[in-house]
Amino acid sequence: MSDEEKRRESKNFCTVIVICCSLLLAIILGTNLYENNKIKSSLGTRNEFLDLQENTKQWLMQDLELWFLVNSESSYERAKEKMHLTKDLRTSLFGKDYNIAKNNFLGATEVIFADVQYTLDGSDTVYYVLADIKTDGTVKVINLLVYIADNKIYNIVAY
Amino acid sequence: MKKSVLGVLILSSTMLFTGCRYTVTSKVVEDKVQVYNDTLDKTLKTYITVLSKAKENNSYLLDYLVTDVNIASVLNIKDSDTLSEEYKEALEINGVVQDYYFTSYGATGLREVIILNSPRNTMYATVVWDEDGDILSIKRVVRAL
């Protein structure tokens, strides 16, 4: 086999490899595009009826946990800043400055939410929260009614 | 030529083993969405059924909540606390309903939170309704105003 023939064979081989790889790429990209479109269309059929309440439920649990866990100035500042509260409720829950005796925080070490449900009838959204609060080895069961409007908590009733 | 072959090979390997390789198939997503929609539909239907039954029974439940005349046997409740003498005295019998809320239907059933006010006290009653519209439990807490 002459040098020229060898070169031509090698060139042909490389061309076949490039075509195969390009075809493979095209198949991969095509399949991905098809799958992504199908995923998007499937997600579009998801029932979103409770999404707002469920999203609110998520941040509400995070907020309440921050509040229950307040036991120092830094945790107080964090809860005061991050909780979704109306101005009035923020003042009544946290006061002006950190004062553990005056503001009466639970100072929990662990919070377990046993149940969080919400109203679906009526104009106000009221969340019922049942939580176990662990403090210094004791567990306290707490029932809360949390009133929410415009993504802000405007009243909390504990019993 | 060899460089272009190498380039294509590197590109395809990279695409295959990194970003371009999908981790969830559309079938899995479709099935998950279907299960979610079916569960939600079923839960909402149960909620509507239980809610209408709970509202039907609500008025006579309210009568028994305060008087506590053998409430468990009268209403066929599976689990109920008894209203202590201290609570009864605190509530002064003639409490009026300030508000009541029905929650969404959750794992424990539909909850009804009833707030009763008397001149000096407030009673918070949490009633749990099961999927047949029967009362599973009643818990009452009385707080001084």
mmCIF file of C-alpha atoms in Angstrom:
data_model
loop_
_atom_site.group_PDB
_atom_site.id
_atom_site.type_symbol
_atom_site.label_atom_id
_atom_site.label_comp_id
_atom_site.label_asym_id
_atom_site.label_seq_id
_atom_site.Cartn_x
_atom_site.Cartn_y
_atom_site.Cartn_z
ATOM 1 C CA MET A 1 0.000 0.000 0.000
ATOM 2 C CA SER A 2 1.467 3.299 -1.066
ATOM 3 C CA ASP A 3 1.741 6.296 1.252
ATOM 4 C CA GLU A 4 -0.961 8.099 -0.702
ATOM 5 C CA GLU A 5 -3.374 5.172 -0.236
ATOM 6 C CA LYS A 6 -2.560 4.951 3.458
ATOM 7 C CA ARG A 7 -3.271 8.658 3.907
ATOM 8 C CA ARG A 8 -6.547 8.377 1.982
ATOM 9 C CA GLU A 9 -7.645 5.383 4.103
ATOM 10 C CA SER A 10 -6.819 7.214 7.307
ATOM 11 C CA LYS A 11 -8.743 10.256 6.058
ATOM 12 C CA ASN A 12 -11.760 8.113 5.200
ATOM 13 C CA PHE A 13 -11.647 6.491 8.614
ATOM 14 C CA CYS A 14 -11.552 9.899 10.311
ATOM 15 C CA THR A 15 -14.475 11.094 8.193
ATOM 16 C CA VAL A 16 -16.539 8.057 9.227
ATOM 17 C CA ILE A 17 -15.710 8.710 12.906
ATOM 18 C CA VAL A 18 -16.719 12.389 12.597
ATOM 19 C CA ILE A 19 -20.017 11.481 10.874
ATOM 20 C CA CYS A 20 -20.786 8.815 13.510
ATOM 21 C CA CYS A 21 -20.035 11.169 16.395
ATOM 22 C CA SER A 22 -22.065 13.954 14.796
ATOM 23 C CA LEU A 23 -25.001 11.575 14.332
ATOM 24 C CA LEU A 24 -24.655 10.465 17.949
ATOM 25 C CA LEU A 25 -24.625 14.084 19.086
ATOM 26 C CA ALA A 26 -27.673 14.871 16.974
ATOM 27 C CA ILE A 27 -29.525 11.894 18.478
ATOM 28 C CA ILE A 28 -28.568 12.907 22.039
ATOM 29 C CA LEU A 29 -29.593 16.517 21.495
ATOM 30 C CA GLY A 30 -32.832 15.515 19.775
ATOM 31 C CA THR A 31 -33.767 13.082 22.532
ATOM 32 C CA ASN A 32 -32.990 15.670 25.200
ATOM 33 C CA LEU A 33 -35.070 18.289 23.453
ATOM 34 C CA TYR A 34 -37.972 15.864 23.104
ATOM 35 C CA GLU A 35 -37.707 14.718 26.746
ATOM 36 C CA ASN A 36 -37.462 18.292 28.048
ATOM 37 C CA ASN A 37 -40.527 19.316 26.090
ATOM 38 C CA LYS A 38 -42.457 16.319 27.414
ATOM 39 C CA ILE A 39 -41.334 17.115 30.996
ATOM 40 C CA LYS A 40 -42.450 20.738 30.582
ATOM 41 C CA SER A 41 -45.824 19.694 29.211
ATOM 42 C CA SER A 42 -46.284 17.145 32.079
ATOM 43 C CA LEU A 43 -45.417 19.788 34.685
ATOM 44 C CA GLY A 44 -47.931 22.112 33.029
ATOM 45 C CA THR A 45 -50.734 19.660 33.844
ATOM 46 C CA ARG A 46 -49.929 19.698 37.586
ATOM 47 C CA ASN A 47 -52.853 20.900 39.707
ATOM 48 C CA GLU A 48 -51.727 24.162 41.334
ATOM 49 C CA PHE A 49 -54.810 24.683 43.488
ATOM 50 C CA LEU A 50 -52.994 24.399 46.843
ATOM 51 C CA ASP A 51 -49.605 25.784 45.800
ATOM 52 C CA LEU A 52 -50.064 29.145 47.490
ATOM 53 C CA GLN A 53 -51.168 27.600 50.796
ATOM 54 C CA GLU A 54 -48.430 24.971 50.663
ATOM 55 C CA ASN A 55 -45.732 27.563 49.930
ATOM 56 C CA THR A 56 -47.019 29.717 52.775
ATOM 57 C CA LYS A 57 -46.980 26.638 55.003
ATOM 58 C CA GLN A 58 -43.271 26.133 54.241
ATOM 59 C CA TRP A 59 -42.174 29.640 55.186
ATOM 60 C CA LEU A 60 -44.557 29.700 58.144
ATOM 61 C CA MET A 61 -42.895 26.621 59.654
ATOM 62 C CA GLN A 62 -39.457 28.172 59.132
ATOM 63 C CA ASP A 63 -40.651 31.424 60.723
ATOM 64 C CA LEU A 64 -42.187 29.708 63.732
ATOM 65 C CA GLU A 65 -39.093 27.583 64.239
ATOM 66 C CA LEU A 66 -36.937 30.733 64.278
ATOM 67 C CA TRP A 67 -39.287 32.251 66.846
ATOM 68 C CA PHE A 68 -39.406 29.188 69.111
ATOM 69 C CA LEU A 69 -35.626 28.812 69.003
ATOM 70 C CA VAL A 70 -34.870 32.376 70.180
ATOM 71 C CA ASN A 71 -32.502 32.052 73.146
ATOM 72 C CA SER A 72 -29.819 34.657 72.442
ATOM 73 C CA GLU A 73 -29.430 38.106 70.975
ATOM 74 C CA SER A 74 -28.258 36.759 67.603
ATOM 75 C CA SER A 75 -31.169 34.312 67.284
ATOM 76 C CA TYR A 76 -33.497 37.136 68.379
ATOM 77 C CA GLU A 77 -32.161 39.435 65.643
ATOM 78 C CA ARG A 78 -32.383 36.687 63.041
ATOM 79 C CA ALA A 79 -36.003 35.833 63.913
ATOM 80 C CA LYS A 80 -36.998 39.484 64.135
ATOM 81 C CA GLU A 81 -35.541 40.191 60.710
ATOM 82 C CA LYS A 82 -36.628 37.073 58.842
ATOM 83 C CA MET A 83 -40.157 36.418 60.113
ATOM 84 C CA HIS A 84 -42.998 37.541 57.821
ATOM 85 C CA LEU A 85 -44.762 39.792 60.316
ATOM 86 C CA THR A 86 -46.815 42.945 60.165
ATOM 87 C CA LYS A 87 -45.193 45.937 61.840
ATOM 88 C CA ASP A 88 -47.568 45.831 64.827
ATOM 89 C CA LEU A 89 -47.079 42.138 65.438
ATOM 90 C CA ARG A 90 -43.297 42.460 65.103
ATOM 91 C CA THR A 91 -43.320 45.089 67.840
ATOM 92 C CA SER A 92 -45.612 43.109 70.097
ATOM 93 C CA LEU A 93 -43.655 39.843 69.669
ATOM 94 C CA PHE A 94 -40.131 41.180 69.776
ATOM 95 C CA GLY A 95 -40.321 44.541 71.496
ATOM 96 C CA LYS A 96 -37.656 47.098 70.768
ATOM 97 C CA ASP A 97 -34.565 45.259 71.967
ATOM 98 C CA TYR A 98 -33.604 41.799 73.085
ATOM 99 C CA ASN A 99 -34.875 41.124 76.581
ATOM 100 C CA ILE A 100 -35.379 37.451 77.353
ATOM 101 C CA ALA A 101 -37.377 38.104 80.521
ATOM 102 C CA LYS A 102 -39.615 40.765 79.063
ATOM 103 C CA ASN A 103 -40.291 39.221 75.682
ATOM 104 C CA ASN A 104 -40.970 35.756 77.078
ATOM 105 C CA PHE A 105 -39.416 33.548 74.402
ATOM 106 C CA LEU A 106 -39.674 29.784 74.600
ATOM 107 C CA GLY A 107 -35.948 29.196 74.033
ATOM 108 C CA ALA A 108 -36.555 25.784 72.524
ATOM 109 C CA THR A 109 -33.735 23.399 71.672
ATOM 110 C CA GLU A 110 -35.795 21.477 69.119
ATOM 111 C CA VAL A 111 -39.111 22.006 67.356
ATOM 112 C CA ILE A 112 -41.149 19.205 65.812
ATOM 113 C CA PHE A 113 -44.204 20.117 63.782
ATOM 114 C CA ALA A 114 -46.818 17.409 64.288
ATOM 115 C CA ASP A 115 -49.433 19.016 62.061
ATOM 116 C CA VAL A 116 -49.897 22.195 60.063
ATOM 117 C CA GLN A 117 -53.229 22.724 58.329
ATOM 118 C CA TYR A 118 -54.981 25.708 56.853
ATOM 119 C CA THR A 119 -58.461 26.961 56.151
ATOM 120 C CA LEU A 120 -59.797 26.813 52.629
ATOM 121 C CA ASP A 121 -63.170 28.434 53.193
ATOM 122 C CA GLY A 122 -63.535 32.073 54.138
ATOM 123 C CA SER A 123 -61.544 35.128 53.230
ATOM 124 C CA ASP A 124 -58.847 34.978 55.937
ATOM 125 C CA THR A 125 -56.287 32.214 55.798
ATOM 126 C CA VAL A 126 -55.868 30.734 59.236
ATOM 127 C CA TYR A 127 -53.204 28.142 59.886
ATOM 128 C CA TYR A 128 -53.574 25.624 62.679
ATOM 129 C CA VAL A 129 -50.204 24.477 64.002
ATOM 130 C CA LEU A 130 -49.582 21.612 66.391
ATOM 131 C CA ALA A 131 -45.964 21.443 67.501
ATOM 132 C CA ASP A 132 -43.817 19.744 70.101
ATOM 133 C CA ILE A 133 -41.365 22.163 71.670
ATOM 134 C CA LYS A 134 -38.378 20.655 73.435
ATOM 135 C CA THR A 135 -36.751 22.770 76.127
ATOM 136 C CA ASP A 136 -34.201 21.477 78.626
ATOM 137 C CA GLY A 137 -35.397 17.894 78.386
ATOM 138 C CA THR A 138 -39.098 18.700 78.674
ATOM 139 C CA VAL A 139 -41.557 18.587 75.806
ATOM 140 C CA LYS A 140 -44.384 21.075 75.577
ATOM 141 C CA VAL A 141 -47.247 20.561 73.133
ATOM 142 C CA ILE A 142 -48.381 23.830 71.652
ATOM 143 C CA ASN A 143 -51.464 24.689 69.591
ATOM 144 C CA LEU A 144 -51.334 27.828 67.502
ATOM 145 C CA LEU A 145 -53.753 29.698 65.314
ATOM 146 C CA VAL A 146 -51.806 31.852 62.889
ATOM 147 C CA TYR A 147 -53.676 34.477 60.879
ATOM 148 C CA ILE A 148 -52.118 35.440 57.551
ATOM 149 C CA ALA A 149 -53.015 38.071 54.958
ATOM 150 C CA ASP A 150 -50.902 39.382 52.045
ATOM 151 C CA ASN A 151 -48.052 37.011 52.892
ATOM 152 C CA LYS A 152 -47.705 38.457 56.390
ATOM 153 C CA ILE A 153 -48.650 37.070 59.786
ATOM 154 C CA TYR A 154 -50.892 39.560 61.534
ATOM 155 C CA ASN A 155 -51.974 37.573 64.584
ATOM 156 C CA ILE A 156 -50.885 34.503 66.522
ATOM 157 C CA VAL A 157 -53.028 32.859 69.163
ATOM 158 C CA ALA A 158 -51.459 30.145 71.313
ATOM 159 C CA TYR A 159 -53.484 27.802 73.480
ATOM 160 C CA MET B 1 -8.553 16.254 10.518
ATOM 161 C CA LYS B 2 -7.335 14.355 13.545
ATOM 162 C CA LYS B 3 -7.885 17.453 15.639
ATOM 163 C CA SER B 4 -11.510 17.714 14.513
ATOM 164 C CA VAL B 5 -12.089 14.023 15.305
ATOM 165 C CA LEU B 6 -10.607 14.529 18.746
ATOM 166 C CA GLY B 7 -12.752 17.655 19.236
ATOM 167 C CA VAL B 8 -15.957 15.872 18.289
ATOM 168 C CA LEU B 9 -15.072 12.925 20.525
ATOM 169 C CA ILE B 10 -14.355 15.167 23.518
ATOM 170 C CA LEU B 11 -17.559 17.138 22.924
ATOM 171 C CA SER B 12 -19.742 14.035 22.655
ATOM 172 C CA SER B 13 -18.169 12.418 25.726
ATOM 173 C CA THR B 14 -18.605 15.611 27.718
ATOM 174 C CA MET B 15 -22.228 15.945 26.648
ATOM 175 C CA LEU B 16 -22.924 12.299 27.355
ATOM 176 C CA PHE B 17 -21.457 12.228 30.812
ATOM 177 C CA THR B 18 -22.275 15.692 32.113
ATOM 178 C CA GLY B 19 -24.923 18.312 31.403
ATOM 179 C CA CYS B 20 -26.669 16.807 28.451
ATOM 180 C CA ARG B 21 -27.492 13.522 30.108
ATOM 181 C CA TYR B 22 -30.989 13.775 31.592
ATOM 182 C CA THR B 23 -31.440 12.270 35.046
ATOM 183 C CA VAL B 24 -35.252 12.142 35.105
ATOM 184 C CA THR B 25 -37.247 10.757 32.238
ATOM 185 C CA SER B 26 -40.489 12.361 31.117
ATOM 186 C CA LYS B 27 -42.314 9.144 32.063
ATOM 187 C CA VAL B 28 -41.238 9.475 35.699
ATOM 188 C CA VAL B 29 -42.326 13.143 35.776
ATOM 189 C CA GLU B 30 -45.639 12.294 34.102
ATOM 190 C CA ASP B 31 -46.328 9.510 36.630
ATOM 191 C CA LYS B 32 -45.427 11.715 39.599
ATOM 192 C CA VAL B 33 -47.667 14.554 38.368
ATOM 193 C CA GLN B 34 -50.512 12.077 37.802
ATOM 194 C CA VAL B 35 -50.157 10.617 41.320
ATOM 195 C CA TYR B 36 -50.034 14.144 42.809
ATOM 196 C CA ASN B 37 -53.135 15.268 40.871
ATOM 197 C CA ASP B 38 -55.086 12.108 41.793
ATOM 198 C CA THR B 39 -54.159 12.436 45.495
ATOM 199 C CA LEU B 40 -55.098 16.116 45.510
ATOM 200 C CA ASP B 41 -58.442 15.426 43.794
ATOM 201 C CA LYS B 42 -59.243 12.651 46.262
ATOM 202 C CA THR B 43 -58.229 14.795 49.255
ATOM 203 C CA LEU B 44 -60.293 17.766 48.089
ATOM 204 C CA LYS B 45 -63.343 15.537 47.483
ATOM 205 C CA THR B 46 -62.955 14.070 50.983
ATOM 206 C CA TYR B 47 -62.529 17.593 52.368
ATOM 207 C CA ILE B 48 -65.770 18.798 50.763
ATOM 208 C CA THR B 49 -67.724 15.739 51.970
ATOM 209 C CA VAL B 50 -66.389 15.886 55.528
ATOM 210 C CA LEU B 51 -66.780 19.671 55.663
ATOM 211 C CA SER B 52 -70.467 19.505 54.758
ATOM 212 C CA LYS B 53 -71.072 16.763 57.366
ATOM 213 C CA ALA B 54 -69.097 18.691 59.987
ATOM 214 C CA LYS B 55 -71.107 21.839 59.290
ATOM 215 C CA GLU B 56 -74.366 19.865 59.612
ATOM 216 C CA ASN B 57 -73.296 18.536 63.009
ATOM 217 C CA ASN B 58 -71.677 21.752 64.135
ATOM 218 C CA SER B 59 -74.689 23.297 65.868
ATOM 219 C CA TYR B 60 -75.450 20.422 68.215
ATOM 220 C CA LEU B 61 -71.750 19.892 68.827
ATOM 221 C CA LEU B 62 -71.548 23.477 70.081
ATOM 222 C CA ASP B 63 -74.354 22.795 72.603
ATOM 223 C CA TYR B 64 -72.444 19.891 74.093
ATOM 224 C CA LEU B 65 -69.033 21.533 74.110
ATOM 225 C CA VAL B 66 -69.868 23.819 76.986
ATOM 226 C CA THR B 67 -72.381 21.783 78.965
ATOM 227 C CA ASP B 68 -70.340 18.591 78.614
ATOM 228 C CA VAL B 69 -73.306 16.328 79.473
ATOM 229 C CA ASN B 70 -71.748 13.000 78.726
ATOM 230 C CA ILE B 71 -70.447 14.323 75.451
ATOM 231 C CA ALA B 72 -68.523 11.219 74.446
ATOM 232 C CA SER B 73 -71.514 8.878 74.572
ATOM 233 C CA VAL B 74 -74.019 11.343 73.117
ATOM 234 C CA LEU B 75 -71.921 12.134 70.074
ATOM 235 C CA ASN B 76 -70.294 8.710 69.829
ATOM 236 C CA ILE B 77 -66.823 10.210 70.030
ATOM 237 C CA LYS B 78 -63.872 7.871 70.038
ATOM 238 C CA ASP B 79 -61.587 10.033 72.149
ATOM 239 C CA SER B 80 -62.602 12.998 74.244
ATOM 240 C CA ASP B 81 -61.323 14.807 77.249
ATOM 241 C CA THR B 82 -63.842 15.632 79.933
ATOM 242 C CA LEU B 83 -64.435 19.186 80.864
ATOM 243 C CA SER B 84 -63.150 19.567 84.405
ATOM 244 C CA GLU B 85 -65.187 21.273 87.103
ATOM 245 C CA GLU B 86 -62.579 24.001 87.062
ATOM 246 C CA TYR B 87 -63.111 24.513 83.340
ATOM 247 C CA LYS B 88 -66.900 24.450 83.723
ATOM 248 C CA GLU B 89 -66.782 27.090 86.427
ATOM 249 C CA ALA B 90 -64.312 29.131 84.441
ATOM 250 C CA LEU B 91 -66.501 29.033 81.383
ATOM 251 C CA GLU B 92 -69.663 30.013 83.293
ATOM 252 C CA ILE B 93 -71.707 27.774 81.002
ATOM 253 C CA ASN B 94 -73.093 30.500 78.751
ATOM 254 C CA GLY B 95 -70.161 30.904 76.423
ATOM 255 C CA VAL B 96 -70.854 32.287 72.966
ATOM 256 C CA VAL B 97 -69.109 31.221 69.818
ATOM 257 C CA GLN B 98 -66.666 33.872 68.733
ATOM 258 C CA ASP B 99 -65.422 32.014 65.697
ATOM 259 C CA TYR B 100 -64.767 28.618 64.214
ATOM 260 C CA TYR B 101 -62.433 27.442 61.489
ATOM 261 C CA PHE B 102 -62.324 24.274 59.459
ATOM 262 C CA THR B 103 -58.876 23.295 58.292
ATOM 263 C CA SER B 104 -57.855 21.444 55.165
ATOM 264 C CA TYR B 105 -58.129 17.661 55.239
ATOM 265 C CA GLY B 106 -54.823 16.291 56.492
ATOM 266 C CA ALA B 107 -53.394 13.013 57.690
ATOM 267 C CA THR B 108 -55.330 13.241 60.952
ATOM 268 C CA GLY B 109 -58.609 14.276 59.345
ATOM 269 C CA LEU B 110 -60.415 17.579 59.189
ATOM 270 C CA ARG B 111 -59.860 19.822 62.173
ATOM 271 C CA GLU B 112 -62.402 22.266 63.465
ATOM 272 C CA VAL B 113 -61.140 24.892 65.854
ATOM 273 C CA ILE B 114 -63.935 26.513 67.843
ATOM 274 C CA ILE B 115 -63.377 29.595 69.939
ATOM 275 C CA LEU B 116 -65.985 30.194 72.645
ATOM 276 C CA ASN B 117 -66.020 33.344 74.683
ATOM 277 C CA SER B 118 -67.529 33.856 78.074
ATOM 278 C CA PRO B 119 -67.250 37.117 80.014
ATOM 279 C CA ARG B 120 -63.980 36.138 81.662
ATOM 280 C CA ASN B 121 -62.644 33.170 79.728
ATOM 281 C CA THR B 122 -62.073 31.751 76.308
ATOM 282 C CA MET B 123 -62.367 28.108 75.354
ATOM 283 C CA TYR B 124 -60.406 26.697 72.424
ATOM 284 C CA ALA B 125 -61.858 23.412 71.290
ATOM 285 C CA THR B 126 -60.100 21.341 68.639
ATOM 286 C CA VAL B 127 -62.392 18.792 67.060
ATOM 287 C CA VAL B 128 -61.081 16.190 64.625
ATOM 288 C CA TRP B 129 -63.512 14.754 62.061
ATOM 289 C CA ASP B 130 -62.686 11.524 60.242
ATOM 290 C CA GLU B 131 -63.433 10.773 56.595
ATOM 291 C CA ASP B 132 -66.904 9.384 57.438
ATOM 292 C CA GLY B 133 -67.854 12.676 59.077
ATOM 293 C CA ASP B 134 -67.672 11.205 62.614
ATOM 294 C CA ILE B 135 -65.836 12.933 65.428
ATOM 295 C CA LEU B 136 -62.521 11.304 66.244
ATOM 296 C CA SER B 137 -61.551 13.492 69.159
ATOM 297 C CA ILE B 138 -62.239 16.686 71.054
ATOM 298 C CA LYS B 139 -59.640 18.578 73.043
ATOM 299 C CA ARG B 140 -60.545 21.649 75.037
ATOM 300 C CA VAL B 141 -58.405 24.332 76.581
ATOM 301 C CA VAL B 142 -59.797 27.195 78.661
ATOM 302 C CA ARG B 143 -57.819 30.381 79.106
ATOM 303 C CA ALA B 144 -58.583 33.395 81.244
ATOM 304 C CA LEU B 145 -59.020 36.558 79.221
#
